[in-house]
mmCIF file with all atom_site columns, C-alpha atoms in Angstrom:
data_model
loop_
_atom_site.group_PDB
_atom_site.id
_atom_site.type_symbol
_atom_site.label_atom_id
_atom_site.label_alt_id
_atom_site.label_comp_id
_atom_site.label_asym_id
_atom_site.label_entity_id
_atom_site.label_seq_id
_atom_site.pdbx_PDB_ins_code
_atom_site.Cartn_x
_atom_site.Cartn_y
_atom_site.Cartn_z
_atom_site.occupancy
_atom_site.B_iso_or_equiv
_atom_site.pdbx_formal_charge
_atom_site.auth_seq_id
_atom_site.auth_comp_id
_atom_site.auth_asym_id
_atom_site.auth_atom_id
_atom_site.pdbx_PDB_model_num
ATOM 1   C CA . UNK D 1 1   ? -1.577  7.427   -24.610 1.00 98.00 ? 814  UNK D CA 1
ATOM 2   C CA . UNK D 1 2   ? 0.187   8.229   -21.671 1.00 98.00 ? 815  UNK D CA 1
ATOM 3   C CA . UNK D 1 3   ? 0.910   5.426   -18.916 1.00 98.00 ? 816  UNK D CA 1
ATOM 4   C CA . UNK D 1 4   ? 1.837   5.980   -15.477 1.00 98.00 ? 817  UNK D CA 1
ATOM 5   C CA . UNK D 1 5   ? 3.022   2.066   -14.091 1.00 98.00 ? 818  UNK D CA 1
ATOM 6   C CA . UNK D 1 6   ? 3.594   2.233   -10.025 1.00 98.00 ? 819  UNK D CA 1
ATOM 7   C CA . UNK D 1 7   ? 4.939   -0.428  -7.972  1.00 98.00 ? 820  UNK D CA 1
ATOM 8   C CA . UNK D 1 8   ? 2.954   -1.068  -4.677  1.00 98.00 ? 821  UNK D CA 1
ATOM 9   C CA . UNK D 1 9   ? 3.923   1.241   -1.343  1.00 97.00 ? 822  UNK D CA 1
ATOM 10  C CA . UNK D 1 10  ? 5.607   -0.923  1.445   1.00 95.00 ? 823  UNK D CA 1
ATOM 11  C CA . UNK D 1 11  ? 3.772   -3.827  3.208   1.00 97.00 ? 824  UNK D CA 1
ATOM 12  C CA . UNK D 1 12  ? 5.147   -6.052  6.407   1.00 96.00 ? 825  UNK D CA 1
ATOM 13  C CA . UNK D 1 13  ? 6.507   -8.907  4.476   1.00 94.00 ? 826  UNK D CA 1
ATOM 14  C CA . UNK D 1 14  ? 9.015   -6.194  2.495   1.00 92.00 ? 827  UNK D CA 1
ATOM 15  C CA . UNK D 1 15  ? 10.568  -5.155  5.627   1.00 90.00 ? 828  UNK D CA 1
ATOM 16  C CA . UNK D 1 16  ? 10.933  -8.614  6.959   1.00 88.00 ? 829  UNK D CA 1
ATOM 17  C CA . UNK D 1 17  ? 12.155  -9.553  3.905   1.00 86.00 ? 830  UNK D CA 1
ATOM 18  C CA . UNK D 1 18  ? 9.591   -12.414 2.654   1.00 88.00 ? 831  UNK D CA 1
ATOM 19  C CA . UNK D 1 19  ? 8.546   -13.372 -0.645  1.00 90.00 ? 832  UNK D CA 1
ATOM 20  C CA . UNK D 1 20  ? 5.436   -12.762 -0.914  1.00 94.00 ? 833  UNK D CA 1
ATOM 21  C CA . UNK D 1 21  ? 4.546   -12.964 -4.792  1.00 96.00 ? 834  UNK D CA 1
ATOM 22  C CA . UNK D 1 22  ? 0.964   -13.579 -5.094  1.00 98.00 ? 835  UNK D CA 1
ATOM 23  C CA . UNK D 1 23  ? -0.090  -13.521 -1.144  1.00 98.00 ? 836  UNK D CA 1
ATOM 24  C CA . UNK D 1 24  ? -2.491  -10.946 -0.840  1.00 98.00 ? 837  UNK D CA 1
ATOM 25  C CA . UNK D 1 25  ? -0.287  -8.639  1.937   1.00 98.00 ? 838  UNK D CA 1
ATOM 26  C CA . UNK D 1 26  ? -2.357  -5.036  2.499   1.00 98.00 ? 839  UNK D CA 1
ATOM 27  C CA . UNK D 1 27  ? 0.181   -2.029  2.968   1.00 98.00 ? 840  UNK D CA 1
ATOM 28  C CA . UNK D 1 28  ? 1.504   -1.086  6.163   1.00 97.00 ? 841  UNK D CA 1
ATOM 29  C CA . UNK D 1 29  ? 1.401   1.968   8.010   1.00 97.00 ? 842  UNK D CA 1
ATOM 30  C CA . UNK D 1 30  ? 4.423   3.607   6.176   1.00 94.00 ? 843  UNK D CA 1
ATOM 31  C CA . UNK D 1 31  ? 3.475   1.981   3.099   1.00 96.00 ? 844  UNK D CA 1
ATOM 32  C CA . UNK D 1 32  ? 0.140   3.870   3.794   1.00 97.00 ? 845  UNK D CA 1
ATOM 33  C CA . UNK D 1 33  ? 2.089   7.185   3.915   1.00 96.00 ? 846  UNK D CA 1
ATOM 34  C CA . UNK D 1 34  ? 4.456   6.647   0.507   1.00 96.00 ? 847  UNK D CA 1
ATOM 35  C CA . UNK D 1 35  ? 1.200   6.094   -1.384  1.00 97.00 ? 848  UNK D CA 1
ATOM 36  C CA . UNK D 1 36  ? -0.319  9.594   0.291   1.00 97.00 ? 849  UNK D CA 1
ATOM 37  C CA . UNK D 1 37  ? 2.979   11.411  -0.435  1.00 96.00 ? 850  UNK D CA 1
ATOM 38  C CA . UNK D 1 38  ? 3.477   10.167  -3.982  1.00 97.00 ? 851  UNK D CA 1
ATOM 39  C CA . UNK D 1 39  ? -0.600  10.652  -4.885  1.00 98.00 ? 852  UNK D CA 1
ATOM 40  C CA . UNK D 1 40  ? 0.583   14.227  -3.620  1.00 96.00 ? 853  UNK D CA 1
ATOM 41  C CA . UNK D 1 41  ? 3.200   14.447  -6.060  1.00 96.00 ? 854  UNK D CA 1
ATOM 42  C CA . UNK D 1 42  ? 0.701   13.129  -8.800  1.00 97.00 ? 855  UNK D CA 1
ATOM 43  C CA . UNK D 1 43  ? -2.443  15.111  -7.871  1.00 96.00 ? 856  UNK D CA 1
ATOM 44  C CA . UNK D 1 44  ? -2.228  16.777  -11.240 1.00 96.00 ? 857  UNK D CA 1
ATOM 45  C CA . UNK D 1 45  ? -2.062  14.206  -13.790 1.00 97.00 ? 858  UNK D CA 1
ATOM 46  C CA . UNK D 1 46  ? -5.520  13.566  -15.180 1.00 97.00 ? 859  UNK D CA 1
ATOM 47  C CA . UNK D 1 47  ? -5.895  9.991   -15.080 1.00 98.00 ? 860  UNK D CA 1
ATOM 48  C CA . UNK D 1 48  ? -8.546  8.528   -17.193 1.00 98.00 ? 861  UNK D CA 1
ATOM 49  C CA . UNK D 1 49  ? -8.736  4.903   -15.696 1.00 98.00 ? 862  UNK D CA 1
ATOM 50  C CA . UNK D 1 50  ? -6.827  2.819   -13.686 1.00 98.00 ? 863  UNK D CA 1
ATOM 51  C CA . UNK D 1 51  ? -5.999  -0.772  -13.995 1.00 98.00 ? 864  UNK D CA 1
ATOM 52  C CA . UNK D 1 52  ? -4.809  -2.362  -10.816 1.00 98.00 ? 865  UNK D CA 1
ATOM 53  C CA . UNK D 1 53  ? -3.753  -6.320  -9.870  1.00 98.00 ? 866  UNK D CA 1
ATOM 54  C CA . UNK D 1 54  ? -6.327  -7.497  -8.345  1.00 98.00 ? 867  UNK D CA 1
ATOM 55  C CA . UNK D 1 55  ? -4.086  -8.084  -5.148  1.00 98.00 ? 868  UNK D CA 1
ATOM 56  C CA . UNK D 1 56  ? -4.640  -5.695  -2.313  1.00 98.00 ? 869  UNK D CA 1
ATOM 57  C CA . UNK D 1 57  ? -1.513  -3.619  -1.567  1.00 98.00 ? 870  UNK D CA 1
ATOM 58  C CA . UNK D 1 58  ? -1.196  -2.650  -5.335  1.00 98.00 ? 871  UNK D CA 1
ATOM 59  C CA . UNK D 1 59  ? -5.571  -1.643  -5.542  1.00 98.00 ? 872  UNK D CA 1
ATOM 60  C CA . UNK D 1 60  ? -4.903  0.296   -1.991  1.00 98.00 ? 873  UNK D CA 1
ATOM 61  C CA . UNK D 1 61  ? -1.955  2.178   -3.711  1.00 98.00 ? 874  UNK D CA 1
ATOM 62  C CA . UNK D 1 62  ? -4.002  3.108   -6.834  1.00 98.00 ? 875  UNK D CA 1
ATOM 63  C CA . UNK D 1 63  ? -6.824  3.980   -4.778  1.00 98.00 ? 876  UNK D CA 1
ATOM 64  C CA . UNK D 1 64  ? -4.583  6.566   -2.524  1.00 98.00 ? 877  UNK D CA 1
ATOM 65  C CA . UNK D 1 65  ? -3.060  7.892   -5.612  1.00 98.00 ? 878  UNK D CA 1
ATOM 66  C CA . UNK D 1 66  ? -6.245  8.620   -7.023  1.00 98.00 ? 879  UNK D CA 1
ATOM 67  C CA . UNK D 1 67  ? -7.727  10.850  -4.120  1.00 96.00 ? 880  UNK D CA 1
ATOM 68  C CA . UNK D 1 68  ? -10.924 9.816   -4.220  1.00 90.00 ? 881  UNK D CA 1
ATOM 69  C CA . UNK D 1 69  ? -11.417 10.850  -8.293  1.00 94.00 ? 882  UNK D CA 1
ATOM 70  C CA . UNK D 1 70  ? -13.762 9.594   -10.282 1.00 94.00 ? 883  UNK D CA 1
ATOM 71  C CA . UNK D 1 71  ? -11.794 7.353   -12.158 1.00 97.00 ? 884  UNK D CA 1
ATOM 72  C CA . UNK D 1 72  ? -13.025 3.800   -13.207 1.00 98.00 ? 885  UNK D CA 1
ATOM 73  C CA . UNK D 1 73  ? -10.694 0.718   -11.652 1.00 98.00 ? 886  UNK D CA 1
ATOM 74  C CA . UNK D 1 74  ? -10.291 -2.328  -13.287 1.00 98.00 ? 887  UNK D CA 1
ATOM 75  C CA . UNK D 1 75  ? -8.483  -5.344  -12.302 1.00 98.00 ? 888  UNK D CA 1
ATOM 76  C CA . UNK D 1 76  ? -6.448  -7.715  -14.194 1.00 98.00 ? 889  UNK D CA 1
ATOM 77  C CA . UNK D 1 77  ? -5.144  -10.472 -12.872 1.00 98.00 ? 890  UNK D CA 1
ATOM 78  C CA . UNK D 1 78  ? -2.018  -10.597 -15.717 1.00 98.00 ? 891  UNK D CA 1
ATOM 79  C CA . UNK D 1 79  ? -0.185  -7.983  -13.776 1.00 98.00 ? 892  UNK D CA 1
ATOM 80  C CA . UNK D 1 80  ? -0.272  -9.511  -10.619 1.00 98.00 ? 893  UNK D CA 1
ATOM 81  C CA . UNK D 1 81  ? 3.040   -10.203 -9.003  1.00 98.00 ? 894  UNK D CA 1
ATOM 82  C CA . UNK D 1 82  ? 4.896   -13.824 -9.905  1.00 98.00 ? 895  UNK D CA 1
ATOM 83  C CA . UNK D 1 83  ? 4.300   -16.412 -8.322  1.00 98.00 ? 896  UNK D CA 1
ATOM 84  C CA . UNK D 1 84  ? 6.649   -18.126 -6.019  1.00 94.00 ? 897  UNK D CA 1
ATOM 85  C CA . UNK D 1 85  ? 4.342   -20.914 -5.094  1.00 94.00 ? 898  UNK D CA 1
ATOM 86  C CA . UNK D 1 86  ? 5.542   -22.899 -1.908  1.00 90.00 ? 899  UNK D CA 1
ATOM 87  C CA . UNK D 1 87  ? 8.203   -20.326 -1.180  1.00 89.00 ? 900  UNK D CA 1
ATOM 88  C CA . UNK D 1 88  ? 6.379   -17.494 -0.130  1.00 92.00 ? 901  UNK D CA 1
ATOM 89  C CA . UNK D 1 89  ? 5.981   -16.399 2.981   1.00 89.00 ? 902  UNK D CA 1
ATOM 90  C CA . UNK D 1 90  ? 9.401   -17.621 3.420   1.00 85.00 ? 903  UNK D CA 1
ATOM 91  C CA . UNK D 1 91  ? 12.921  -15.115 4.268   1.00 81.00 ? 904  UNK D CA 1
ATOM 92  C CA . UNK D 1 92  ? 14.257  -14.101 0.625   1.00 75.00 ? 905  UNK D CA 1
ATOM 93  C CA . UNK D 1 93  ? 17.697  -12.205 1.986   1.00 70.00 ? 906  UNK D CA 1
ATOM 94  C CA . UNK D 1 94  ? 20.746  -13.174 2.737   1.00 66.00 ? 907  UNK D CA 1
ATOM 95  C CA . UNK D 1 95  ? 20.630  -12.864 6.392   1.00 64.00 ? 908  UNK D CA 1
ATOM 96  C CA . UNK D 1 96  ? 16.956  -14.183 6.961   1.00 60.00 ? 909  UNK D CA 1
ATOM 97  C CA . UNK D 1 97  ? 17.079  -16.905 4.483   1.00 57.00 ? 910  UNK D CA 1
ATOM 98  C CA . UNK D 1 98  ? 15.575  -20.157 5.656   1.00 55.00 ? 911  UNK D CA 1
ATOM 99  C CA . UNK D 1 99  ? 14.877  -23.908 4.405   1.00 53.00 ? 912  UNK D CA 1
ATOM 100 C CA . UNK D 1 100 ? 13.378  -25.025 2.617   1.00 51.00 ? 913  UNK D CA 1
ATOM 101 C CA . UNK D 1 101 ? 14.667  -22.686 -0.214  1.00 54.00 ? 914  UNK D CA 1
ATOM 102 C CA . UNK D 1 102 ? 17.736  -24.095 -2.212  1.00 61.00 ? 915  UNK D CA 1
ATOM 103 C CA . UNK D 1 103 ? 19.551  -20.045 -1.494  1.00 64.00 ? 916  UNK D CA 1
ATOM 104 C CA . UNK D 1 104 ? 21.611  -20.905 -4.728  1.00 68.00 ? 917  UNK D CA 1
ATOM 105 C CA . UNK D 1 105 ? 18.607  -21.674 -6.349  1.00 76.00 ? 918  UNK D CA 1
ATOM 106 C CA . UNK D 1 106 ? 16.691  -17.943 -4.960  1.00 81.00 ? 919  UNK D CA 1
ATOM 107 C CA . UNK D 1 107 ? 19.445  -15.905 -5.726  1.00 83.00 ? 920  UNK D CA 1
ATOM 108 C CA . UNK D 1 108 ? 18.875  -16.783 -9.465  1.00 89.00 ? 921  UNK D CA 1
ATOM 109 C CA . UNK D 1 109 ? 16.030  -14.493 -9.046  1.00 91.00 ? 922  UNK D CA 1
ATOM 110 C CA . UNK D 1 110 ? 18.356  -11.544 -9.103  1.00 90.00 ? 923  UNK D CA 1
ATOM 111 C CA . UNK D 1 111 ? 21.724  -12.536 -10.572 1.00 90.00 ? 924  UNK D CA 1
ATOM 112 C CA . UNK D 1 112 ? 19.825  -14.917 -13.283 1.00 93.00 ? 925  UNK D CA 1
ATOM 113 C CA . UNK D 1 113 ? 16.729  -14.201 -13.525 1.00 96.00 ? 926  UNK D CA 1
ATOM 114 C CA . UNK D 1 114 ? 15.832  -16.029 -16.534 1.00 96.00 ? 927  UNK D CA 1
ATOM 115 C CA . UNK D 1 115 ? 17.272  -18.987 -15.457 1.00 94.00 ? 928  UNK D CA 1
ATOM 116 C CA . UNK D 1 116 ? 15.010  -18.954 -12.186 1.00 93.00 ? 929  UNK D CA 1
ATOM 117 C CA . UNK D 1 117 ? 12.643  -21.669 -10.898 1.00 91.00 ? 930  UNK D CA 1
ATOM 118 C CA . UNK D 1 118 ? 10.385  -21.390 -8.197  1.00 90.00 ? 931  UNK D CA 1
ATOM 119 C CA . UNK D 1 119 ? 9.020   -23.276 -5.727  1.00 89.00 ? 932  UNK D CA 1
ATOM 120 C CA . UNK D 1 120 ? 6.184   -25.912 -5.889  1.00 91.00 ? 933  UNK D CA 1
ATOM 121 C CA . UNK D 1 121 ? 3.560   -24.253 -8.102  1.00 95.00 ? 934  UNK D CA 1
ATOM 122 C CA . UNK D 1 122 ? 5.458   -21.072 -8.887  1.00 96.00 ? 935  UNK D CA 1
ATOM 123 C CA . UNK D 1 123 ? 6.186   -19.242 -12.081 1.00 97.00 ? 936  UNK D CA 1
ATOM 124 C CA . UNK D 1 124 ? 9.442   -18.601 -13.671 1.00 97.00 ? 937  UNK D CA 1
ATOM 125 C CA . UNK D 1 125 ? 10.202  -15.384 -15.579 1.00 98.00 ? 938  UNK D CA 1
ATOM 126 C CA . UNK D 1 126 ? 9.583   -16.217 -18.507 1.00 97.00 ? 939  UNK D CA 1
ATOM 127 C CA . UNK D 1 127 ? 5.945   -17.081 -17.448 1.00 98.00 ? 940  UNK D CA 1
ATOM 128 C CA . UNK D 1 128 ? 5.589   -13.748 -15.794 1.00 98.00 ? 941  UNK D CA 1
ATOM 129 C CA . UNK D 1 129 ? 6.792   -12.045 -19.419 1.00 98.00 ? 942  UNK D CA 1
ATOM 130 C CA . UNK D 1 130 ? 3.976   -14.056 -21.616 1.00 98.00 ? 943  UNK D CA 1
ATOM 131 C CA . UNK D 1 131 ? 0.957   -13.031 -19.193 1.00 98.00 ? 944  UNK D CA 1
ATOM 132 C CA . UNK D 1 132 ? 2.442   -9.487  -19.182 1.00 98.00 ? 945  UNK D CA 1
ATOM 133 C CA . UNK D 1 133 ? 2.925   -9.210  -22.708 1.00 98.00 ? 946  UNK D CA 1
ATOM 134 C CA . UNK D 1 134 ? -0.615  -9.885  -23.174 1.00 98.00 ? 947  UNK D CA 1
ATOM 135 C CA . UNK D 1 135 ? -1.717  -7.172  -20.794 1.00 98.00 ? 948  UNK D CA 1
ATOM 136 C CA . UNK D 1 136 ? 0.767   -5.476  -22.313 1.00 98.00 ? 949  UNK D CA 1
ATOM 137 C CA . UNK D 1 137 ? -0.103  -5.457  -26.392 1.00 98.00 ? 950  UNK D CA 1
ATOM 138 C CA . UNK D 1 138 ? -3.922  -5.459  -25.246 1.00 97.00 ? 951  UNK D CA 1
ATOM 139 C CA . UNK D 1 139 ? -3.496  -1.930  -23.611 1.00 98.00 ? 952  UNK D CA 1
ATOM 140 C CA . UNK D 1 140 ? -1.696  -0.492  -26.063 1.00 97.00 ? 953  UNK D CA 1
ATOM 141 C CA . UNK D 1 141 ? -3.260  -1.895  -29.156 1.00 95.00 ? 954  UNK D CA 1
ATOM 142 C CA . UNK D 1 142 ? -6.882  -0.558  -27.570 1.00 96.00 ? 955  UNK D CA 1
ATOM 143 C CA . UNK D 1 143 ? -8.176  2.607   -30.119 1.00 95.00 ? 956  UNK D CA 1
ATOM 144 C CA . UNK D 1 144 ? -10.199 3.724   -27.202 1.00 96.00 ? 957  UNK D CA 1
ATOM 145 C CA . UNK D 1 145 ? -7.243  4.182   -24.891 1.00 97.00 ? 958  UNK D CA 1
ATOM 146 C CA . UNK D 1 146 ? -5.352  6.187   -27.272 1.00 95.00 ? 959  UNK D CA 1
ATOM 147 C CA . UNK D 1 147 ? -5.619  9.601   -26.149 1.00 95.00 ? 960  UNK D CA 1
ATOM 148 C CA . UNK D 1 148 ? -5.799  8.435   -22.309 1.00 98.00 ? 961  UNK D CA 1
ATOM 149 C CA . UNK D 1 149 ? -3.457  8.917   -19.420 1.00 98.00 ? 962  UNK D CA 1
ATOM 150 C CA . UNK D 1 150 ? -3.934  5.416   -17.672 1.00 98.00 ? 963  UNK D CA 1
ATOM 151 C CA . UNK D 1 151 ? -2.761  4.689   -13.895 1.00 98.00 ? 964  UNK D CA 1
ATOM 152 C CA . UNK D 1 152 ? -1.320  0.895   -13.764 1.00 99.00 ? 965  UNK D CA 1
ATOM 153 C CA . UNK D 1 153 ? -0.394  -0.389  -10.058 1.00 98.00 ? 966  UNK D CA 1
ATOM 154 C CA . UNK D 1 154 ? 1.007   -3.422  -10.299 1.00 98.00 ? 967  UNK D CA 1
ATOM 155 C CA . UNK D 1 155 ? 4.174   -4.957  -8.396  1.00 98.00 ? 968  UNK D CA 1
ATOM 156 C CA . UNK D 1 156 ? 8.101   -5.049  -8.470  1.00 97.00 ? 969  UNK D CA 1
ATOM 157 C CA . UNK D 1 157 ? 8.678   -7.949  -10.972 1.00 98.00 ? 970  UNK D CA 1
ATOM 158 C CA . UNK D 1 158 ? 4.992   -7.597  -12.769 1.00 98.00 ? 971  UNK D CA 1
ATOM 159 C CA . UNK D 1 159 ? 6.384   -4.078  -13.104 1.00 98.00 ? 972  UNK D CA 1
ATOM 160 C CA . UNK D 1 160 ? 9.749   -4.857  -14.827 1.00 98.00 ? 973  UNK D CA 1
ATOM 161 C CA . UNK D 1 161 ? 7.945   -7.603  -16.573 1.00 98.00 ? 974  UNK D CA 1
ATOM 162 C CA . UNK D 1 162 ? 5.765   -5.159  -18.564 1.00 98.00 ? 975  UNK D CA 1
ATOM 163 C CA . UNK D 1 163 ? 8.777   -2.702  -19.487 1.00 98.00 ? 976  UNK D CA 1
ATOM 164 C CA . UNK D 1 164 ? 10.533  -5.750  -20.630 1.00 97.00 ? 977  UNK D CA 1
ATOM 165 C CA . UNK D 1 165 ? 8.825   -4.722  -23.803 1.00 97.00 ? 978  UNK D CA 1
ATOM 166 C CA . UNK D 1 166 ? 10.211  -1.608  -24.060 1.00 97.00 ? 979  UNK D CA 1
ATOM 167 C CA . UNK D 1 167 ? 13.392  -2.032  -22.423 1.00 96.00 ? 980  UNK D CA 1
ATOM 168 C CA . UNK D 1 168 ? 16.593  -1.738  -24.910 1.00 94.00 ? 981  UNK D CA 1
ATOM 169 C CA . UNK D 1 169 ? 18.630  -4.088  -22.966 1.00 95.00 ? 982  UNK D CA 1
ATOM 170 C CA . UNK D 1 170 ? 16.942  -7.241  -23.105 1.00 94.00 ? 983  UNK D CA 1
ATOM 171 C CA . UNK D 1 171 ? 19.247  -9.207  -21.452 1.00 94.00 ? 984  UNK D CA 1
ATOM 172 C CA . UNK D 1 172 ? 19.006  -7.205  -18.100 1.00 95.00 ? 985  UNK D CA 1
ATOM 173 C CA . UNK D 1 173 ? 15.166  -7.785  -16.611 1.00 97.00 ? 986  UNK D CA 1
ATOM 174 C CA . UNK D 1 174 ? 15.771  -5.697  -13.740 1.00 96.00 ? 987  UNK D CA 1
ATOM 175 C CA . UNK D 1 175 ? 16.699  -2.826  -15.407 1.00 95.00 ? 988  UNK D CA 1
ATOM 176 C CA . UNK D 1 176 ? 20.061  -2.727  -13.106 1.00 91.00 ? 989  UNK D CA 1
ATOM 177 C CA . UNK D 1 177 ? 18.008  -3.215  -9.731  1.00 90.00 ? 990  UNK D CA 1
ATOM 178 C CA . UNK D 1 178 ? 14.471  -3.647  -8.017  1.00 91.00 ? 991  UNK D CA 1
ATOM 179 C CA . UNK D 1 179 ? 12.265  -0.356  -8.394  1.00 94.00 ? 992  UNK D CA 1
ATOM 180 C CA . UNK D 1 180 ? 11.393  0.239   -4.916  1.00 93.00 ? 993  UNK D CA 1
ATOM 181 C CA . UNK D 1 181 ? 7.732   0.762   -3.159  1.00 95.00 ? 994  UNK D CA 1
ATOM 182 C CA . UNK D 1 182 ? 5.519   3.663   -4.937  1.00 97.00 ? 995  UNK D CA 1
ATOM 183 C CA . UNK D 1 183 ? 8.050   4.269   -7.926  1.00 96.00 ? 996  UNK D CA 1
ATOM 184 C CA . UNK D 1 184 ? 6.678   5.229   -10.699 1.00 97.00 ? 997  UNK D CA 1
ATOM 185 C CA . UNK D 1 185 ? 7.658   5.017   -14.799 1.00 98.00 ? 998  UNK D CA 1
ATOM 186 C CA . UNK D 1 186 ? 5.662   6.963   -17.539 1.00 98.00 ? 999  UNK D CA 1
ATOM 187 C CA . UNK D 1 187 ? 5.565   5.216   -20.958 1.00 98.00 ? 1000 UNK D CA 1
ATOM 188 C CA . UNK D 1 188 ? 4.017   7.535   -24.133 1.00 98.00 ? 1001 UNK D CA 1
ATOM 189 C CA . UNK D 1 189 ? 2.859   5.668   -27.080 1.00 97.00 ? 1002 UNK D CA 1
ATOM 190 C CA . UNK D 1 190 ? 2.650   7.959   -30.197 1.00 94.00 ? 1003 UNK D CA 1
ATOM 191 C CA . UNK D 1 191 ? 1.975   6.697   -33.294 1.00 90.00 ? 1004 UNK D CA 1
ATOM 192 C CA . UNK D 1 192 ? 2.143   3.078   -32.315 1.00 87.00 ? 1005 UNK D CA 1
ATOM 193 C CA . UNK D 1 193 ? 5.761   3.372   -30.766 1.00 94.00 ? 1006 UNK D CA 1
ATOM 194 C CA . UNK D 1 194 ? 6.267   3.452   -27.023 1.00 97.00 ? 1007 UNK D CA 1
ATOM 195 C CA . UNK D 1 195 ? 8.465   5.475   -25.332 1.00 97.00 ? 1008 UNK D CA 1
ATOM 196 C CA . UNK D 1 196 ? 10.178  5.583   -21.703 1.00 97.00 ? 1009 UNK D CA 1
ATOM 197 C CA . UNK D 1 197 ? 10.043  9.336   -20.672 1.00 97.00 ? 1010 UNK D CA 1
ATOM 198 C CA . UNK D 1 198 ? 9.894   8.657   -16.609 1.00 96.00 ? 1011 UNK D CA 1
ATOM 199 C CA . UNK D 1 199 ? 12.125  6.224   -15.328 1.00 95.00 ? 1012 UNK D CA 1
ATOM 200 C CA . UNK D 1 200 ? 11.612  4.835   -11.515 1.00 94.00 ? 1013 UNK D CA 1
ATOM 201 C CA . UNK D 1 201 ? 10.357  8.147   -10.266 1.00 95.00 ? 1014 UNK D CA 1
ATOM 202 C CA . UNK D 1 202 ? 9.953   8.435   -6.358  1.00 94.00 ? 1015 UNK D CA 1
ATOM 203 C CA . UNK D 1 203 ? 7.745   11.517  -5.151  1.00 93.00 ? 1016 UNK D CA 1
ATOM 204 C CA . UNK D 1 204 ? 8.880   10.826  -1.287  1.00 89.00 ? 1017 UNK D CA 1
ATOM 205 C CA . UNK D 1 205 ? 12.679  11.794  0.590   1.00 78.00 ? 1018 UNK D CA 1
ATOM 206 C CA . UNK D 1 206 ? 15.346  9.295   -1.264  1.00 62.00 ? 1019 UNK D CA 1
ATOM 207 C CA . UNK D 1 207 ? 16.880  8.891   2.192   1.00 58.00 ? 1020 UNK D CA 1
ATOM 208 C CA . UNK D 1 208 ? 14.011  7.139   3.128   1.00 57.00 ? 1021 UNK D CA 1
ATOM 209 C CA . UNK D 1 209 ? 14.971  4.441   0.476   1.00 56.00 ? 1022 UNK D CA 1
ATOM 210 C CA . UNK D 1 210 ? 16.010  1.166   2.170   1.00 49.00 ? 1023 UNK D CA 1
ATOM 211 C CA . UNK D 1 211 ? 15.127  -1.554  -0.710  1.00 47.00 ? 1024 UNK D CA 1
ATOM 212 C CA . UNK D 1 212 ? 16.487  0.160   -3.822  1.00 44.00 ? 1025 UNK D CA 1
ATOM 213 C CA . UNK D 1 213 ? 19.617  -2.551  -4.044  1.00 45.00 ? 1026 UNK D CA 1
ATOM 214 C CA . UNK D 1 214 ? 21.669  -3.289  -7.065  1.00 45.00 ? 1027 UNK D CA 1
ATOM 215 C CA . UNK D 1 215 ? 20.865  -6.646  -7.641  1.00 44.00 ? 1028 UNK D CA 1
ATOM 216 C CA . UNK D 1 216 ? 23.762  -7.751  -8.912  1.00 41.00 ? 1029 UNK D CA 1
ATOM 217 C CA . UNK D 1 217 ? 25.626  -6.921  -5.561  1.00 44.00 ? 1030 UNK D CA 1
ATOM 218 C CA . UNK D 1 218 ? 22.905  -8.355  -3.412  1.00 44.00 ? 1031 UNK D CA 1
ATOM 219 C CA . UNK D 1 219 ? 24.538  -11.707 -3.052  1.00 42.00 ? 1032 UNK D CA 1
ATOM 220 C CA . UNK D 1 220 ? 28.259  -10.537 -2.956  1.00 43.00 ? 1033 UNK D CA 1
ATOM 221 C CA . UNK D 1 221 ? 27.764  -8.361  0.043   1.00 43.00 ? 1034 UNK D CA 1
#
C-alpha cells in the first residue's frame, strides 16, 4: 500500500491569514494553479482511489490532481481540518491578530500544541489525533487496500495529525513547521509496518513558498 497524503492548494483566508479550520473556503485562483502544477508533477502515479475531507478546497485539490481519471472519491469527514469553533474566520498572525482571541492562548497552537484550546465549540489536538487515528488504523488495516496506491487530500493539521502515527518524534506534532499548500508525503506499508519515504514534497518553484514558517519562530519574530 502506497499513500500519497496532500495538504489543500491555497485559498483566500491563507493569505489573509484567518483560521479557517472547518469553514468550507474553495481554493483561490493561485491555489487553483499549485493543484494543476503539482497534479503535473503526479500525472504518473496510478492512483487507485482517493479519499478526500469532505470540505471543498481539499475535494477541488484531489480532483485537479487526478486529471479527470477514473478514480473513485470518497469522503471522510475524520480528516477534515480541526476545528477552531468561534475563532475562525478570525486573523491567526501576529500582525492581523484580533479580539476576541486570547493571542497567548492561539499561539499555543504552534509553540504548544498539545496544550491548545480552542474557541467556543472547537477541538483541541488531542481530539484531532483520536478521529485521525481512526481514519488512520481503518485504512491501513483494510486487506482490500493492500496493494493500492491511495490519494488522501486532507488539510495542514488533519495532515500532521495522521503522520502523528508514524512520526518518531512524538513530542513535536508539527514535524518542525506547517507543510505548506499542495505538499505532499508518501507513506508505504509493507508487511504491516509503515514507512515515511516522501516527506513534504512540493512539485511547484520553492520561491513561491510564503507559508512554510518554522513554527517555533513564528511568535519570536
Amino acid at each position: 500500500m502506497v499513500l500519497y497524503f496532500i495538504r489543500h492548494g491555497e485559498t483566500s483566508w491563507n493569505v489573509e491569514g484567518k483560521m479557517q479550520g472547518q469553514t468550507d473556503i474553495p481554493l483561490n485562483e493561485n491555489g487553483i494553479r499549485l493543484a494543476q502544477e503539482t497534479a503535473e508533477g503526479m500525472k504518473e502515479i496510478p492512483f487507485d482511489l482517493c479519499i478526500t475531507s469532505p470540505l471543498s478546497r481539499a475535494r477541488q485539490t484531489a480532483e485537479i490532481v487526478l486529471g479527470g481519471r477514473k478514480v473513485p472519491i470518497i469522503e471522510d469527514a475524520r480528516i477534515e481540518e480541526l476545528s477552531f469553533g468561534n475563532w475562525e474566520g478570525i486573523g491567526c498572525r501576529p500582525e492581523n491578530y484580533a479580539v476576541p482571541t486570547p493571542i497567548e492562548e492561539f499561539q499555543k497552537f504552534y509553540t504548544e500544541p498539545f496544550a491548545f484550546v480552542p474557541g467556543e465549540g472547537g477541538e483541541t489536538i488531542l481530539q484531532l489525533c483520536k478521529r485521525t487515528k481512526e481514519f488512520w488504523d481503518e485504512v491501513t488495516a483494510k486487506p482490500e487496500y493492500e496493494d493500492k496506491t491511495i490519494l488522501i487530500a486532507t488539510h495542514g493539521c488533519a495532515l500532521r495529525a495522521i503522520l502523528h502515527n508514524i512520526y518518531e518524534d512524538k513530542a513535536d506534532f508539527w514535524h518542525g513547521f506547517v507543510p505548506v499548500n499542495c505538499a505532499v508525503s508518501v507513506v508505504e506499508i509493507k508487511d504491516g509496518n509503515a514507512k515515511l519515504i516522501g516527506d513534504d514534497r512540493i512539485y511547484y518553484n520553492a520561491k513561491e513558498v510564503v507559508n512554510h514558517f518554522n513554527v517555533k519562530k513564528m511568535f519570536e519574530e
